[in-house]
Coordinates of C-alpha atoms and ligand atoms in Angstrom, one line a residue:
M1 CA -5.2 -10.9 -13.4
R2 CA -4.4 -7.3 -14.4
T3 CA -4.4 -4.5 -12.0
V4 CA -3.7 -0.8 -12.7
I5 CA -2.8 1.7 -10.0
R6 CA -3.5 5.2 -11.4
N7 CA -2.7 8.7 -10.5
G8 CA -0.3 7.9 -7.7
R9 CA 3.0 9.5 -6.6
I10 CA 5.5 6.7 -6.8
V11 CA 8.3 7.0 -4.2
T12 CA 11.2 4.6 -4.0
A13 CA 14.5 5.0 -2.3
V14 CA 15.7 7.1 -5.2
D15 CA 12.6 8.2 -7.3
D16 CA 9.6 10.5 -6.7
Y17 CA 7.3 10.9 -9.7
N18 CA 3.7 10.6 -10.8
A19 CA 2.9 7.6 -13.0
D20 CA 0.6 4.6 -13.4
I21 CA 1.6 1.0 -12.6
L22 CA 0.4 -2.1 -14.5
I23 CA 0.5 -5.3 -12.5
E24 CA 0.4 -8.7 -14.1
D25 CA 0.9 -12.1 -12.6
G26 CA 1.9 -10.6 -9.3
R27 CA 4.7 -8.5 -10.7
V28 CA 5.1 -4.9 -11.8
A29 CA 4.7 -5.2 -15.6
M30 CA 4.9 -1.6 -16.7
I31 CA 5.3 1.9 -15.3
A32 CA 4.2 4.7 -17.5
K33 CA 2.9 8.3 -17.4
S34 CA -0.5 7.0 -18.3
I35 CA -1.8 3.4 -18.7
D36 CA -5.2 3.0 -20.3
F37 CA -5.3 -0.8 -20.8
E38 CA -8.3 -2.8 -19.8
A39 CA -7.8 -4.1 -16.3
D40 CA -9.6 -6.4 -13.9
K41 CA -9.0 -3.9 -11.1
V42 CA -8.3 -0.2 -11.2
I43 CA -7.1 1.5 -8.1
D44 CA -7.1 5.3 -7.9
A45 CA -4.2 6.5 -5.8
K46 CA -4.7 10.3 -6.4
G47 CA -3.2 12.3 -3.6
R48 CA -1.5 9.3 -2.2
L49 CA 2.0 7.9 -2.1
V50 CA 2.6 4.6 -3.8
I51 CA 5.6 3.0 -2.1
P52 CA 7.3 -0.4 -1.9
G53 CA 5.7 -2.7 0.7
G54 CA 7.5 -2.3 4.1
I55 CA 10.0 -5.0 5.1
D56 CA 10.3 -5.7 8.8
P57 CA 13.4 -7.9 9.2
H58 CA 13.0 -8.4 12.9
T59 CA 9.9 -10.1 14.3
H60 CA 9.2 -12.9 16.8
M61 CA 5.8 -14.5 16.1
E62 CA 5.1 -17.2 18.7
L63 CA 8.6 -16.8 20.3
P64 CA 9.0 -19.1 23.3
F65 CA 10.3 -16.9 26.1
G66 CA 10.3 -17.1 29.9
G67 CA 7.8 -20.0 30.1
T68 CA 5.4 -18.5 27.6
F69 CA 5.0 -17.6 23.9
A70 CA 4.8 -14.3 22.1
S71 CA 1.1 -13.7 21.7
D72 CA 1.0 -13.1 17.9
T73 CA 0.9 -16.2 15.7
F74 CA 2.1 -16.0 12.1
E75 CA -1.6 -15.6 11.2
T76 CA -2.5 -12.7 13.5
G77 CA 1.0 -11.0 13.3
T78 CA 1.2 -10.9 9.5
R79 CA -2.4 -9.7 9.3
A80 CA -1.5 -6.8 11.6
A81 CA 1.7 -6.2 9.6
A82 CA -0.3 -5.9 6.4
H83 CA -2.7 -3.4 8.1
G84 CA 0.4 -1.2 8.7
G85 CA 1.9 -1.5 5.3
T86 CA 4.4 -4.2 5.9
T87 CA 4.4 -6.9 3.2
T88 CA 7.4 -8.9 4.2
I89 CA 8.6 -10.0 7.6
I90 CA 11.8 -11.9 8.4
D91 CA 11.1 -13.8 11.6
F92 CA 13.6 -15.6 13.9
A93 CA 13.5 -19.4 14.1
V94 CA 15.1 -20.6 17.3
Q95 CA 17.5 -23.6 17.7
G96 CA 16.8 -25.5 20.9
K97 CA 19.9 -26.8 22.7
G98 CA 21.1 -30.0 21.2
E99 CA 18.9 -29.5 18.1
S100 CA 20.2 -29.3 14.6
L101 CA 19.8 -26.1 12.7
N102 CA 17.7 -27.9 10.1
Q103 CA 15.4 -29.2 12.7
A104 CA 14.9 -25.7 14.1
L105 CA 14.1 -24.4 10.6
D106 CA 11.6 -27.2 10.0
N107 CA 9.9 -26.3 13.3
W108 CA 9.4 -22.7 12.2
H109 CA 8.3 -23.7 8.7
A110 CA 5.6 -25.8 10.4
K111 CA 4.4 -22.8 12.5
A112 CA 4.2 -20.4 9.5
E113 CA 3.3 -22.4 6.5
G114 CA -0.2 -21.7 5.2
K115 CA -0.9 -19.1 7.9
T116 CA 0.5 -15.8 6.7
S117 CA -1.1 -13.0 4.8
V118 CA 2.2 -11.6 3.5
D119 CA 5.5 -13.1 2.5
Y120 CA 8.0 -14.2 5.1
G121 CA 11.5 -15.3 5.5
F122 CA 13.5 -16.7 8.4
H123 CA 16.7 -15.9 10.2
L124 CA 18.0 -18.6 12.5
I125 CA 18.9 -18.0 16.2
C126 CA 21.8 -20.3 16.9
T127 CA 22.2 -21.3 20.6
D128 CA 24.3 -24.4 20.2
L129 CA 27.1 -24.3 17.6
P130 CA 29.9 -26.8 18.2
D131 CA 32.5 -27.1 15.4
E132 CA 30.8 -30.1 13.9
R133 CA 27.6 -28.2 13.3
L134 CA 29.2 -25.2 11.6
P135 CA 28.8 -26.7 8.1
E136 CA 25.0 -26.6 8.7
L137 CA 25.2 -22.8 8.4
K138 CA 26.1 -23.2 4.7
S139 CA 23.3 -25.7 4.2
L140 CA 20.8 -23.2 5.6
I141 CA 22.2 -20.4 3.4
N142 CA 21.5 -22.7 0.4
Q143 CA 17.9 -23.1 1.7
G144 CA 17.4 -19.3 1.6
V145 CA 18.1 -18.7 5.3
S146 CA 21.2 -16.5 4.8
S147 CA 21.3 -14.7 8.2
F148 CA 21.8 -15.9 11.8
K149 CA 21.3 -14.3 15.1
L150 CA 23.7 -14.8 17.9
F151 CA 23.3 -13.5 21.5
M152 CA 25.9 -12.0 23.8
A153 CA 23.1 -11.7 26.3
Y154 CA 20.9 -14.2 28.3
P155 CA 23.6 -16.5 29.7
G156 CA 22.3 -20.1 30.0
V157 CA 19.5 -19.4 27.5
F158 CA 20.7 -17.8 24.3
L159 CA 24.2 -16.6 25.0
V160 CA 27.1 -18.1 22.9
D161 CA 30.7 -17.4 23.7
D162 CA 33.1 -15.3 21.6
G163 CA 34.9 -18.3 20.1
T164 CA 31.5 -19.5 18.7
I165 CA 30.7 -16.0 17.4
Y166 CA 34.1 -15.9 15.7
N167 CA 33.6 -19.3 14.1
A168 CA 30.1 -18.6 13.0
M169 CA 31.1 -15.3 11.4
R170 CA 34.0 -16.9 9.6
V171 CA 31.9 -19.7 8.1
A172 CA 28.7 -17.7 7.4
G173 CA 30.6 -14.7 6.1
D174 CA 32.7 -16.9 3.8
A175 CA 29.5 -18.4 2.3
G176 CA 27.9 -14.9 1.8
G177 CA 25.7 -15.0 4.9
L178 CA 25.4 -12.5 7.7
I179 CA 25.5 -12.6 11.5
C180 CA 23.0 -10.5 13.3
M181 CA 24.2 -9.7 16.8
H182 CA 22.2 -9.1 20.0
A183 CA 25.0 -7.0 21.4
E184 CA 24.8 -6.6 25.2
N185 CA 27.3 -7.9 27.7
G186 CA 24.9 -10.4 29.4
V187 CA 27.5 -11.8 31.8
I188 CA 28.0 -8.4 33.4
I189 CA 24.3 -7.6 33.2
N190 CA 23.5 -10.8 35.2
Q191 CA 25.9 -9.6 38.0
I192 CA 24.2 -6.2 38.1
I193 CA 20.8 -8.0 38.2
K194 CA 21.9 -10.2 41.0
H195 CA 23.0 -7.2 43.2
A196 CA 19.7 -5.4 42.4
L197 CA 17.5 -8.4 43.4
A198 CA 19.6 -8.8 46.6
E199 CA 18.7 -5.2 47.5
G200 CA 15.0 -5.9 46.9
K201 CA 14.8 -4.0 43.6
T202 CA 12.1 -6.0 41.9
A203 CA 10.0 -3.4 40.0
P204 CA 9.9 -3.2 36.2
K205 CA 12.1 -0.1 36.1
Y206 CA 15.0 -2.2 37.3
H207 CA 15.0 -4.1 34.0
A208 CA 16.2 -0.8 32.5
L209 CA 18.5 0.2 35.4
T210 CA 20.3 -3.1 35.3
R211 CA 21.1 -2.9 31.6
P212 CA 23.4 0.1 31.2
T213 CA 24.1 1.6 27.8
L214 CA 27.8 0.7 28.4
A215 CA 26.9 -3.0 28.4
E216 CA 25.4 -2.5 24.9
A217 CA 28.3 -0.4 23.7
E218 CA 30.8 -3.0 24.9
G219 CA 28.8 -5.7 23.1
V220 CA 28.7 -3.7 19.9
H221 CA 32.4 -3.0 20.1
R222 CA 33.2 -6.6 20.7
A223 CA 30.9 -7.9 17.9
I224 CA 32.5 -5.5 15.4
A225 CA 36.0 -6.4 16.5
I226 CA 35.3 -10.2 16.2
A227 CA 33.7 -9.6 12.8
E228 CA 36.8 -7.7 11.7
M229 CA 39.0 -10.6 12.8
A230 CA 36.7 -13.1 11.1
D231 CA 36.8 -10.9 7.9
S232 CA 33.0 -10.9 7.8
P233 CA 30.2 -8.3 7.8
V234 CA 28.1 -7.9 10.9
Y235 CA 24.6 -6.5 11.5
I236 CA 23.7 -5.2 15.0
V237 CA 20.1 -5.7 15.9
H238 CA 17.8 -3.4 17.9
L239 CA 20.5 -0.8 18.6
S240 CA 19.1 1.5 21.3
C241 CA 21.5 4.2 22.4
D242 CA 24.2 6.7 21.5
D243 CA 27.0 4.8 23.3
A244 CA 26.3 1.8 21.0
L245 CA 25.8 3.9 17.9
Q246 CA 29.2 5.6 18.5
E247 CA 30.8 2.2 18.1
V248 CA 29.1 1.5 14.8
T249 CA 30.0 5.0 13.5
R250 CA 33.6 4.6 14.5
A251 CA 33.8 1.3 12.7
R252 CA 32.1 2.5 9.6
D253 CA 34.3 5.5 9.4
K254 CA 37.2 3.1 9.3
G255 CA 35.5 1.2 6.4
I256 CA 34.5 -1.8 8.4
P257 CA 31.3 -3.5 7.0
A258 CA 29.2 -3.0 10.1
Y259 CA 25.5 -2.4 9.7
A260 CA 22.8 -1.7 12.3
E261 CA 19.1 -1.3 12.8
T262 CA 17.2 0.6 15.4
C263 CA 13.5 0.4 16.3
P264 CA 10.6 2.9 16.8
Q265 CA 10.5 2.3 20.5
Y266 CA 14.1 3.7 20.8
L267 CA 13.2 6.7 18.6
F268 CA 9.9 7.7 20.2
L269 CA 9.8 6.5 23.8
D270 CA 12.1 7.2 26.7
Y271 CA 13.0 5.8 30.2
S272 CA 10.0 7.6 31.9
V273 CA 7.7 4.7 30.7
Y274 CA 9.2 2.6 33.5
E275 CA 8.3 5.1 36.2
K276 CA 4.5 4.5 35.6
P277 CA 2.7 3.2 38.7
D278 CA 1.0 -0.1 39.2
F279 CA 3.4 -2.4 37.4
E280 CA 2.5 -0.6 34.1
G281 CA 6.2 -0.3 33.2
A282 CA 6.2 -4.0 32.5
K283 CA 4.6 -3.2 29.1
W284 CA 7.9 -1.8 28.0
V285 CA 10.2 -4.5 29.4
M286 CA 12.1 -5.4 26.3
T287 CA 15.8 -5.8 25.6
P288 CA 17.6 -3.5 25.2
P289 CA 15.4 -1.3 27.4
I290 CA 14.0 2.0 26.4
R291 CA 16.7 4.6 27.1
E292 CA 17.0 8.2 28.3
K293 CA 15.5 10.8 25.9
H294 CA 18.8 12.3 24.9
N295 CA 19.6 9.2 22.9
Q296 CA 16.7 9.8 20.4
D297 CA 18.3 12.7 18.5
K298 CA 21.5 10.7 18.2
L299 CA 19.7 7.8 16.7
W300 CA 17.9 10.1 14.2
R301 CA 21.4 11.5 13.3
G302 CA 22.6 7.9 12.7
L303 CA 19.7 7.3 10.3
Q304 CA 20.3 10.6 8.6
Y305 CA 24.0 9.9 8.0
N306 CA 23.5 6.2 7.2
D307 CA 25.3 4.8 10.3
L308 CA 21.9 3.1 10.9
Q309 CA 20.5 1.6 7.7
V310 CA 17.2 -0.1 8.9
I311 CA 14.2 0.5 11.2
S312 CA 12.8 -2.9 12.3
T313 CA 10.3 -3.5 15.1
D314 CA 11.6 -6.4 17.2
H315 CA 7.9 -7.2 17.4
C316 CA 7.6 -9.7 20.3
P317 CA 4.2 -9.1 22.1
F318 CA 3.2 -10.5 25.5
C319 CA -0.2 -9.6 27.0
F320 CA -0.1 -7.3 30.0
K321 CA -3.1 -8.9 31.7
D322 CA -1.5 -12.4 32.1
Q323 CA 1.9 -12.8 30.5
K324 CA 3.6 -9.7 31.8
Q325 CA 2.2 -10.5 35.2
L326 CA 4.6 -13.4 35.4
G327 CA 7.1 -10.9 36.7
R328 CA 5.0 -9.0 39.2
D329 CA 7.3 -9.8 42.0
D330 CA 10.5 -10.0 40.1
F331 CA 11.3 -8.0 36.9
T332 CA 13.6 -10.8 35.6
K333 CA 10.5 -13.0 35.1
I334 CA 8.7 -10.4 32.9
P335 CA 8.7 -11.9 29.4
N336 CA 11.0 -9.5 27.3
G337 CA 9.4 -7.9 24.3
G338 CA 6.7 -5.6 23.1
P339 CA 4.3 -5.2 20.1
G340 CA 5.1 -3.0 17.2
V341 CA 4.8 -4.6 13.8
E342 CA 1.6 -2.7 12.9
H343 CA 2.6 0.9 13.4
R344 CA 6.2 1.0 12.2
M345 CA 5.5 2.7 8.9
S346 CA 3.2 5.4 10.2
L347 CA 5.4 6.1 13.2
V348 CA 8.5 6.5 11.1
Y349 CA 6.7 8.6 8.5
N350 CA 5.2 10.9 11.1
G351 CA 8.4 11.2 13.2
G352 CA 10.8 11.2 10.2
V353 CA 9.1 12.8 7.2
V354 CA 6.4 15.0 8.8
G355 CA 8.9 15.8 11.6
G356 CA 11.4 17.1 9.0
R357 CA 14.2 14.7 9.9
I358 CA 14.4 12.5 6.8
S359 CA 13.2 12.7 3.2
V360 CA 10.4 10.6 1.9
N361 CA 13.0 8.6 -0.1
R362 CA 15.0 7.9 3.0
F363 CA 11.8 6.8 4.7
V364 CA 11.4 4.1 2.0
E365 CA 15.0 3.2 2.1
I366 CA 15.1 2.5 5.9
T367 CA 11.7 0.8 6.1
S368 CA 12.1 -1.4 3.0
T369 CA 14.9 -1.0 0.5
N370 CA 17.9 -1.5 2.7
A371 CA 16.5 -4.5 4.5
A372 CA 15.8 -6.0 1.0
K373 CA 19.4 -5.5 0.0
I374 CA 21.0 -6.6 3.3
F375 CA 18.9 -9.7 3.6
G376 CA 19.1 -10.9 0.0
L377 CA 15.6 -9.9 -1.3
F378 CA 16.5 -7.0 -3.6
P379 CA 15.2 -6.2 -6.3
R380 CA 12.4 -8.7 -6.0
K381 CA 11.4 -6.7 -2.9
G382 CA 12.2 -3.3 -1.6
T383 CA 11.4 -1.2 -4.7
I384 CA 8.8 -0.6 -7.4
A385 CA 10.4 -1.5 -10.7
V386 CA 9.5 -3.5 -13.7
G387 CA 9.9 -7.2 -12.8
S388 CA 9.7 -6.6 -9.0
D389 CA 7.0 -8.3 -6.9
A390 CA 4.0 -6.1 -6.8
D391 CA 4.2 -5.6 -3.0
I392 CA 2.8 -2.1 -3.0
V393 CA 1.4 0.2 -0.4
I394 CA -0.9 3.1 -1.1
F395 CA -0.3 5.5 1.7
D396 CA -2.2 8.6 2.6
P397 CA 0.4 11.2 3.8
N398 CA -2.1 13.6 5.2
E399 CA -4.6 11.4 7.0
E400 CA -4.1 11.1 10.8
Q401 CA -4.7 8.1 13.1
T402 CA -4.7 7.7 16.8
I403 CA -3.0 4.5 17.9
S404 CA -4.8 2.4 20.4
A405 CA -5.2 -1.2 21.5
K406 CA -8.9 -0.8 21.0
S407 CA -8.4 -0.5 17.2
H408 CA -5.1 -2.3 16.5
H409 CA -5.0 -5.7 14.9
M410 CA -2.1 -7.3 16.9
N411 CA -3.1 -10.0 19.2
V412 CA -2.1 -8.2 22.4
D413 CA -4.0 -6.2 25.0
Y414 CA -2.1 -3.0 25.0
S415 CA -0.2 -0.6 22.8
C416 CA 3.2 0.9 23.4
Y417 CA 1.9 4.1 21.9
E418 CA -1.7 4.3 23.3
G419 CA -3.3 7.6 22.4
V420 CA -0.5 8.8 20.2
T421 CA -1.7 10.5 17.0
V422 CA 0.4 10.2 13.9
R423 CA 0.1 11.5 10.3
G424 CA 0.4 9.0 7.6
V425 CA -2.0 6.0 7.1
T426 CA -1.7 2.8 5.1
K427 CA -4.9 2.7 3.0
T428 CA -4.4 -0.1 0.5
V429 CA -1.8 -3.0 0.4
L430 CA -1.0 -5.4 -2.4
S431 CA 1.1 -8.5 -1.9
R432 CA 2.4 -9.9 -5.1
G433 CA -0.5 -8.1 -6.8
E434 CA -3.2 -9.5 -4.6
L435 CA -5.2 -7.0 -2.4
V436 CA -4.6 -7.7 1.3
I437 CA -5.9 -4.4 2.7
E438 CA -8.4 -2.2 0.7
E439 CA -9.1 1.2 2.1
G440 CA -8.2 0.0 5.6
N441 CA -10.1 -3.2 5.5
Y442 CA -8.5 -6.6 5.5
V443 CA -9.4 -8.5 2.3
G444 CA -6.5 -10.9 2.3
K445 CA -6.3 -14.5 3.3
A446 CA -4.1 -16.6 5.6
G447 CA -2.0 -18.8 3.4
H448 CA -1.4 -16.2 0.7
G449 CA 2.0 -15.4 2.1
Q450 CA 4.9 -17.4 0.7
F451 CA 8.2 -18.4 2.3
L452 CA 11.0 -16.4 0.8
K453 CA 14.2 -18.2 -0.1
R454 CA 16.6 -15.3 0.3
G455 CA 19.8 -14.7 -1.5
L456 CA 23.1 -13.7 -0.1
F457 CA 24.0 -10.6 2.0
N458 CA 24.3 -7.5 -0.2
S459 CA 25.8 -4.2 1.1
P460 CA 23.4 -1.3 0.8
R461 CA 25.2 1.8 -0.4
G462 CA 28.3 2.2 1.8
Ligands
URP501 O1 13.0 -8.0 24.4 C1 13.2 -8.5 23.3 N1 13.9 -7.8 22.4 N2 12.6 -9.7 23.0 C2 12.9 -10.4 21.8 C3 14.2 -11.2 21.8 C4 15.3 -10.3 21.4 O2 16.3 -10.2 22.0 O3 15.2 -9.8 20.3
ZN502 ZN1 17.8 -9.5 20.6
ZN503 ZN1 14.3 -9.5 18.7

């Protein structure tokens, strides 16, 4: 099968030029000013950007949480991801208490195998890591699961203590793996929550008001300090606020290998979402919570100056109509998480490139290339180069779309961005050379996506 993409403007993290692309056997075979070979399929990309498929390294399809499950399956979630120009997700497998890491991984393989429209990898959330289980980290790294998430939050559910974090960082770091940290001081947060509930504060907004930015900053500071003592890199997930960012910046200025991602919800939404009447604020109950508006400019600055390297989504949808209602009388029972996998690329293009905050190259770097490097997928993924997988998005930089639950493809009954109009639309998507989206229509198939055996952690520039 030969496909040629003609007349496009190819943009990678470093390049920006007009050329044609020949795809053979799922890979980029040639890039040239003009390619006139016979092809089975010719795609005209005139007036459009031709960019590497997006990589979302933080999703939770079917995550069990608070007595329910995230509402997107691997099938619905990866279809929605493809619609939005994301051709790789890295989802979080979860270790149950007492379970081996290998068993947890097998469970997640069973959920995803044969279901996805685009390629996928796994991180592993470790909840139970006694010393005798530490060698399993190395075994997982050898199976292509080279990153692990640990929680400083949710005592009794996900939280692991500092000694465990230190040991995991030492062992994983030594083997070329990476610890991803949910950095919030959950022990203090639980005390603040206890006091709030005792005062009858049960509405959704108290989810935000009981999780101060200082609790996140303290977690980030501690995570980086433990990583420094363990002589390992660390990656802070879903960083939400300036206080936490300052900790990352301070560490990076000292040359410590600390990396961090933020998410569109922290760049484009603010605390006022929680003040909506009729329990509507529950739609944005996610952790960390949406912060005060002044944090947004600081996060953009972090992206501009490379103190933040990645934008992921933390996609973890729960339906408003039934699932979010579990916490109607008590915000602590609202399942934590929100939908986002579909609109990351357009939101970031609109807010970043159209908004004049970042270059189009930086847009590619933070939505694709850096995640590929950090999570051991580069240069197979994250760029357009001869030999790379032909995960390619043809993106119209001028077309506008209005985001709505009525038209989105995620399996959830609301949008965090209902009615927001953005410029920049994913038109056509190829995954390893196969069309998944053609002019906005899904033409892929569940089961096309393959599990990605990832390599070791690689530092993106700096
Ligand atoms: O609220 C969130 N973020 N839910 C997903 C779990 C996590 O902490 O990433
Ligand atoms: Zn988390
Ligand atoms: Zn998450």
